[in-house]
Tab-separated table of C-alpha atoms in Angstrom:
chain	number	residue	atom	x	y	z
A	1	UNK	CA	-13.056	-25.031	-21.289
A	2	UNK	CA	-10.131	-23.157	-20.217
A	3	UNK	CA	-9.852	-20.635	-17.357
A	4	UNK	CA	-9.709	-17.481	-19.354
A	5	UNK	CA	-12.933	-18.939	-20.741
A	6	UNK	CA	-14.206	-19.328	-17.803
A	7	UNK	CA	-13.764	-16.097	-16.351
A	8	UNK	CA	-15.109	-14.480	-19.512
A	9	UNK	CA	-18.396	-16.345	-19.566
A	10	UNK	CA	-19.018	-15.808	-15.860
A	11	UNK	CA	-17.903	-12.140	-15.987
A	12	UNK	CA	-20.690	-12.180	-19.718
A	13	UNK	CA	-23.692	-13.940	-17.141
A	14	UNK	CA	-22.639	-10.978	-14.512
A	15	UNK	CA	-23.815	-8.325	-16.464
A	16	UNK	CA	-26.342	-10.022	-18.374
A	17	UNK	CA	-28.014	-11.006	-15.098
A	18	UNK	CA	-26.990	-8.081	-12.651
A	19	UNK	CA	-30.045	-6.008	-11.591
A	20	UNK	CA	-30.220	-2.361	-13.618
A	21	UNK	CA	-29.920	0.484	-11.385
A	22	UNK	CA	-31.271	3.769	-12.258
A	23	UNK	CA	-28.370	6.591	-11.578
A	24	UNK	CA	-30.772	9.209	-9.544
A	25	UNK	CA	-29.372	12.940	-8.758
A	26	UNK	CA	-31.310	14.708	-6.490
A	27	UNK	CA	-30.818	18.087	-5.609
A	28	UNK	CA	-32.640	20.216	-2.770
A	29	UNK	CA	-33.272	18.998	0.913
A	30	UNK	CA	-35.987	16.956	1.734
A	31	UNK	CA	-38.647	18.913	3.436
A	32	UNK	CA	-41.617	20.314	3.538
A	33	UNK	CA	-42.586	22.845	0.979
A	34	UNK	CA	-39.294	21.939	-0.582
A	35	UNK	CA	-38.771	22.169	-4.398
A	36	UNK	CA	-36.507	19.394	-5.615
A	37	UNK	CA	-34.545	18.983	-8.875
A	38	UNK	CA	-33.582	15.456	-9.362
A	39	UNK	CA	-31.778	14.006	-13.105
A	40	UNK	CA	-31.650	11.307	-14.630
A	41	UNK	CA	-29.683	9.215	-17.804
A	42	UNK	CA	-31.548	9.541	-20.702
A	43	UNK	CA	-34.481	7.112	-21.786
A	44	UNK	CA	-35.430	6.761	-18.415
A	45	UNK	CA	-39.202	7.556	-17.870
A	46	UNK	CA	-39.666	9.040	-13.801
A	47	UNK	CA	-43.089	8.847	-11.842
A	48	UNK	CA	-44.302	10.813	-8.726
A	49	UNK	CA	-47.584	10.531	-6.942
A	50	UNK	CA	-48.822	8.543	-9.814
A	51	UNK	CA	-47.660	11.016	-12.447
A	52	UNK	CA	-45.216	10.433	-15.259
A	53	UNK	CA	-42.819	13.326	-15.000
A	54	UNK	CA	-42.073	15.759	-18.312
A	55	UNK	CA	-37.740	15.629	-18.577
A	56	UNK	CA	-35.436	18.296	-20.359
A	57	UNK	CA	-33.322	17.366	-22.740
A	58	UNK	CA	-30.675	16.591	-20.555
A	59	UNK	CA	-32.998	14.303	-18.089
A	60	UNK	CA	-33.668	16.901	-15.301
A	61	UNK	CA	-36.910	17.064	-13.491
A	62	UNK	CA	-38.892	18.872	-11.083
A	63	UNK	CA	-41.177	18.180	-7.694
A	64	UNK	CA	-43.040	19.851	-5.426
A	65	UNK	CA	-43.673	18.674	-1.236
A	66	UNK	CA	-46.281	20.372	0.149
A	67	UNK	CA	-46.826	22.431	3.221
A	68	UNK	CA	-48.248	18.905	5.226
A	69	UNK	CA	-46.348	16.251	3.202
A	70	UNK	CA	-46.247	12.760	4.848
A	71	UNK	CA	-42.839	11.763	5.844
A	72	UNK	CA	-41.711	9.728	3.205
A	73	UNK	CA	-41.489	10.227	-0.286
A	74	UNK	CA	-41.122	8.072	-3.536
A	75	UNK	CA	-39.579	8.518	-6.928
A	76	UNK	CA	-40.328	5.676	-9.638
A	77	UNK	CA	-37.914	5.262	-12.502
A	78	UNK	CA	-38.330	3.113	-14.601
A	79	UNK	CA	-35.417	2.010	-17.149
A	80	UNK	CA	-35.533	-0.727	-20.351
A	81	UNK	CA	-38.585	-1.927	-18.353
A	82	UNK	CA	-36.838	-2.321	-15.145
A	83	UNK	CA	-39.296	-0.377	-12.297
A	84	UNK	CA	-37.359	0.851	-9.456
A	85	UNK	CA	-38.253	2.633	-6.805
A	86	UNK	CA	-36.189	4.941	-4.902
A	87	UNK	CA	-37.358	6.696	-0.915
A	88	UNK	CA	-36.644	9.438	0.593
A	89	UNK	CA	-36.890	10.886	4.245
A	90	UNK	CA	-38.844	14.291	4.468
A	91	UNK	CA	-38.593	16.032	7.411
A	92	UNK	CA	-41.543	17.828	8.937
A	93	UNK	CA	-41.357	21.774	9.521
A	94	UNK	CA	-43.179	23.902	12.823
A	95	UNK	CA	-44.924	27.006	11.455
A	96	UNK	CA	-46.069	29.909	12.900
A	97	UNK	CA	-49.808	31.344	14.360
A	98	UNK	CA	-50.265	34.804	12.363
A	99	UNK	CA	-52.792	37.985	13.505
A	100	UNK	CA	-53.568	40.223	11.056
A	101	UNK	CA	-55.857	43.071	11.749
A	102	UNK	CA	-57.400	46.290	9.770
A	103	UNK	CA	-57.985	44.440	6.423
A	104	UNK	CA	-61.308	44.984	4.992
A	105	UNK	CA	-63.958	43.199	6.690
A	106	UNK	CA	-65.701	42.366	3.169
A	107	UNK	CA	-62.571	40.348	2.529
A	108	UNK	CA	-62.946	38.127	5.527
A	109	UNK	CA	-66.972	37.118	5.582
A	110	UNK	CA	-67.576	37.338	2.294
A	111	UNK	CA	-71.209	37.490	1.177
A	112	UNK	CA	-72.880	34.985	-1.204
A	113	UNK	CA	-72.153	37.076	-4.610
A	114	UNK	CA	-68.052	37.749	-3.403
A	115	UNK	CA	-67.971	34.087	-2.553
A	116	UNK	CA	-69.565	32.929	-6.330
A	117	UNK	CA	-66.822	35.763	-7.515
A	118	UNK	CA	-64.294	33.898	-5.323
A	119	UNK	CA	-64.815	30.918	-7.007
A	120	UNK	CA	-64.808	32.082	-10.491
A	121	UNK	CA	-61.313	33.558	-9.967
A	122	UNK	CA	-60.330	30.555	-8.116
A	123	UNK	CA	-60.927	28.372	-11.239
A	124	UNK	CA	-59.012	30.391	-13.228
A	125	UNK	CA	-55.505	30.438	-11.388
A	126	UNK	CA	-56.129	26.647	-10.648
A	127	UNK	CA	-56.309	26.538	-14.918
A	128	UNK	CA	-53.409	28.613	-14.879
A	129	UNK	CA	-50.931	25.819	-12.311
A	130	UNK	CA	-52.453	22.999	-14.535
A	131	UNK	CA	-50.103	23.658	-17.222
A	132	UNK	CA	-47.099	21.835	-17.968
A	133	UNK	CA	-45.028	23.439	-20.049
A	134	UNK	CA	-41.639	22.388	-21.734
A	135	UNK	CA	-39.369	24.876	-20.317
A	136	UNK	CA	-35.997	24.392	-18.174
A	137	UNK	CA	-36.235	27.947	-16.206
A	138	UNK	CA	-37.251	25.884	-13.008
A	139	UNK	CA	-33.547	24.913	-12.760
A	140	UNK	CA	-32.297	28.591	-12.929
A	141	UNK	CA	-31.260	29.868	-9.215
A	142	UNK	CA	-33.966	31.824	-8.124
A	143	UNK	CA	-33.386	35.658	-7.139
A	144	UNK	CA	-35.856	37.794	-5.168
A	145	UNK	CA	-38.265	39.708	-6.782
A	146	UNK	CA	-37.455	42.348	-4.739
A	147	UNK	CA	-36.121	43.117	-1.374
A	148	UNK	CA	-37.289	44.438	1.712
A	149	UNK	CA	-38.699	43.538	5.135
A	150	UNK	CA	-40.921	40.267	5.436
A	151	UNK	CA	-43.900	40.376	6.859
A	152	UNK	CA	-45.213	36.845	6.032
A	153	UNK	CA	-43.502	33.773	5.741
A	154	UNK	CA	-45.101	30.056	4.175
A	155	UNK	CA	-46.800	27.757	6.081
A	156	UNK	CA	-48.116	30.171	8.734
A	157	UNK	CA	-51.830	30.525	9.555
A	158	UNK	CA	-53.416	33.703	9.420
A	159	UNK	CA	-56.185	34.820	11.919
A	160	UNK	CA	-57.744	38.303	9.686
A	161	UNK	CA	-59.505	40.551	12.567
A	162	UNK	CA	-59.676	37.268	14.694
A	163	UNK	CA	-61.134	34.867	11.966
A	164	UNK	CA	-58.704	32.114	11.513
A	165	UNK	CA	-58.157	31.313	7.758
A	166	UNK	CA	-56.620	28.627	5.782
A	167	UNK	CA	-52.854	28.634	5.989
A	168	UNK	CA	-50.558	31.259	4.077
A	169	UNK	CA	-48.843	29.979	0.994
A	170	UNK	CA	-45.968	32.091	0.069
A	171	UNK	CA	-43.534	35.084	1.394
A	172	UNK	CA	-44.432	39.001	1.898
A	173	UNK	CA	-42.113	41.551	1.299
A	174	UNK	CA	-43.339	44.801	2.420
A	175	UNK	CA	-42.799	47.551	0.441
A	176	UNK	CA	-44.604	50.943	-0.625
A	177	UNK	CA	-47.055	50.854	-3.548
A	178	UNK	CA	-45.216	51.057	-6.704
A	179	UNK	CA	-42.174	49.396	-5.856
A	180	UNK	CA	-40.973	47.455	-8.818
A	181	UNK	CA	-41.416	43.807	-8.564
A	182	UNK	CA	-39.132	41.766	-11.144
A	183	UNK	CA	-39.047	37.952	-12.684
A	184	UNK	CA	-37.462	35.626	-9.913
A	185	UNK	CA	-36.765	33.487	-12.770
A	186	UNK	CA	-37.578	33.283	-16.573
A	187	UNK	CA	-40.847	32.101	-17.676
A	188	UNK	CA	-44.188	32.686	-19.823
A	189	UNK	CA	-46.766	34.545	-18.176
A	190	UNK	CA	-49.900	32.440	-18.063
A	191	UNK	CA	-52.164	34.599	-15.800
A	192	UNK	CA	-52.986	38.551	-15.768
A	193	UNK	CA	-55.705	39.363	-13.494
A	194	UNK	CA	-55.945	43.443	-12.553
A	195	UNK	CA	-58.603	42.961	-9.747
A	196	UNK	CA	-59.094	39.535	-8.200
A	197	UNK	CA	-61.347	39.970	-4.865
A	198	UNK	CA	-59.150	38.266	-2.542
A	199	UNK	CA	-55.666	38.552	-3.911
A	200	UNK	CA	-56.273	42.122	-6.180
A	201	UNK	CA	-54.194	42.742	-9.258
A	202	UNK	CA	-52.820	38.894	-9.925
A	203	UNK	CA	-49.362	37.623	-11.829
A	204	UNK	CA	-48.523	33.962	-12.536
A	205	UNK	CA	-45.453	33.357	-14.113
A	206	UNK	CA	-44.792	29.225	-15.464
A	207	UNK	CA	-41.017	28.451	-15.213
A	208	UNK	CA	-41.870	25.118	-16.857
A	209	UNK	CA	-42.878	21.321	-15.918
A	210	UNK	CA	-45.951	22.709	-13.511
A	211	UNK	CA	-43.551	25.150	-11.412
A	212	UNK	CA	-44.993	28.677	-10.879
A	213	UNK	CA	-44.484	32.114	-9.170
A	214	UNK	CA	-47.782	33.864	-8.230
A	215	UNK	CA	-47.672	37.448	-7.559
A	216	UNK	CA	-50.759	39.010	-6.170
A	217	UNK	CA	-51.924	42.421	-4.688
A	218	UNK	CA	-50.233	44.347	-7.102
A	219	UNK	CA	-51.419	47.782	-8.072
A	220	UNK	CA	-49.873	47.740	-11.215
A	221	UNK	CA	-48.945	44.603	-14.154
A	222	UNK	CA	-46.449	45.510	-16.777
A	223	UNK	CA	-46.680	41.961	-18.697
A	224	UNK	CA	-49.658	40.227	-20.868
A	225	UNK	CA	-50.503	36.868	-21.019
A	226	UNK	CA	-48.156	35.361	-23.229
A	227	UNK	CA	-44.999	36.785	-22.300
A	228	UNK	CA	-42.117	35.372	-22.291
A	229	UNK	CA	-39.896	36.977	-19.612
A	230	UNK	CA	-36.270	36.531	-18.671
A	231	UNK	CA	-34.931	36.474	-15.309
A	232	UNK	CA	-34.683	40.297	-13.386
A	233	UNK	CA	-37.374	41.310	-15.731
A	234	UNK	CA	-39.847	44.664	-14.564
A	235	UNK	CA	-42.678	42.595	-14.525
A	236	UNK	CA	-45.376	44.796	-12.111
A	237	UNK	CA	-45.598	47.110	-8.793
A	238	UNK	CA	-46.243	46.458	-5.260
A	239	UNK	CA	-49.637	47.396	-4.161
A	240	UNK	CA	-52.253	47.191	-1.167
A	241	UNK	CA	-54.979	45.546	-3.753
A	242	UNK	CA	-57.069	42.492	-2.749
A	243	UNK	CA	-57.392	41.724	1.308
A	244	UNK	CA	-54.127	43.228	2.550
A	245	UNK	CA	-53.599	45.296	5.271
A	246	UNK	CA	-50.580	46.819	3.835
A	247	UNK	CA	-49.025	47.356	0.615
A	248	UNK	CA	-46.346	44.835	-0.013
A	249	UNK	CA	-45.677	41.900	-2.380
A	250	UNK	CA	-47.269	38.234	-1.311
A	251	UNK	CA	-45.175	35.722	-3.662
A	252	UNK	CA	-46.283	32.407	-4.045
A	253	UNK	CA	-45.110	28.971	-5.452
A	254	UNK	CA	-46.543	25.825	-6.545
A	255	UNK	CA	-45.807	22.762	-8.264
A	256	UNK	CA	-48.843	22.160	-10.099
A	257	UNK	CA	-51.356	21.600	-7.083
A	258	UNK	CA	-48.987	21.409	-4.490
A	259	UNK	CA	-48.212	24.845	-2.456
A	260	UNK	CA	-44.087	25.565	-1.715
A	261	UNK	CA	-41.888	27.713	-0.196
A	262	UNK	CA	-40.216	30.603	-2.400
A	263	UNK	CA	-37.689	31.560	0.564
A	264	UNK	CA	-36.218	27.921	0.142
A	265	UNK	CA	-35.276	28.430	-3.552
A	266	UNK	CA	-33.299	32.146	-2.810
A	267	UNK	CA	-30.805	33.001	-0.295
A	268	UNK	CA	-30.963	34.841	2.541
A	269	UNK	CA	-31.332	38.613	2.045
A	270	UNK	CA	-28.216	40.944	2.144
């Protein structure tokens, strides 16, 4: 066996033998309430939290951290069998105490009725972030909606006429009723709601593969259920529906079940 052989052979058993490593861009930082856009080579299947991730054509995904995610995260890929798992770092955020008073006090203690109406309309935006749909707006660069003052950032808690209440899950942007609110990015409108009793007339938008903008306490919706919208669309008006003490804009994010932070997908406000 000559050298050249030799050299061959071993460089053959190299590759034949070398481990396969998954080629993993991930884009966004690592926080909470972060959304992160990650890509992958084709044929590779990706797994998070135990669920097998939809891809674009090109091999891009999407996840969601929520407002209280643990401090490490995992990403499974698995290539031509090969299982690899891949951590990341998330670093933990401080959020804010909120005290809101003058909203209606129906809204706070709700009676037995309101609270079997809460439910109800519950269900039916919880249907609404189920879906997964096979659309690529989620990697668009978000814009506001609209701009203006905010009056309500993510992760706070609110405390409505000294009642603490679950934490708030999204950005407000105060504005007078009728303000035009438009598409932060393109999706299909999955949810149309004129009159929810907690978050009045109710938007969801699906910008594909379980990421969604929720627009609620809006006097006015000028899309249907079914829509399919492109980015900077009129898509309803501010309003002072639902319990708000104000009128202004509340817009909310998820990633299927898991709540995130609009204001880290748009930049800063001129």
């Amino acid at each position: 066996m000559n050298q050249l052989f030799r050299l061959a052979l071993t460089a053959l058993i190299a590759i034949v033998f070398s481990p396969i490593v998954c080629a993993l861009d991930i884009k966004g930082e690592w926080q909470q309430g972060a959304v992160i856009i990650g890509q992958v080579a084709k044929g590779t299947q990706v797994e998070y939290k135990e669920r097998k991730l939809q891809l674009t054509a090109d091999g891009k995904f999407v996840i969601g951290l929520g407002r209280d995610a643990p401090n490490k995260a995992v990403i499974t890929t698995i290539t031509n069998g090969k299982v690899q798992q891949h951590s990341f770092s998330v670093k933990a955020r401080e959020y804010n105490i909120q005290r809101v008073e003058g909203v209606p006090q129906a809204t706070v203690e709700p009676n037995k009725e309101q609270d079997e109406r809460i439910a109800r309309e519950a269900a039916l935006v919880s249907q609404a972030r189920k879906v997964d749909l096979p659309l690529d707006f989620f990697a668009q660069k978000f814009q506001w909606p609209l701009l203006g003052p905010i009056s309500g950032v993510y992760g706070s808690q609110r405390v409505y006429n000294g009642i603490p209440k679950t934490p708030h899950f999204g950005v407000d942007i105060a504005k007078p009723v009728g303000t035009l609110v438009k598409a932060p990015a393109g999706g299909v409108v999955t949810l149309v709601h004129p009159d929810m009793f907690l978050s009045g007339g109710t938007l969801i938008i699906d910008h594909g593969h379980g990421l969604s903008s929720t627009m609620i306490h809006l006097s006015k919706i000028l899309v249907k259920e079914g829509d399919k919208v492109e980015q900077g669309k009129d898509i309803a008006l501010v309003g002072q529906t639902g319990r708000a003490s104000g009128p202004h804009l509340h817009w909310a994010m998820n990633w299927f079940e898991e709540r995130v932070d609009p204001q880290l997908l748009v930049p800063p406000q001129p």
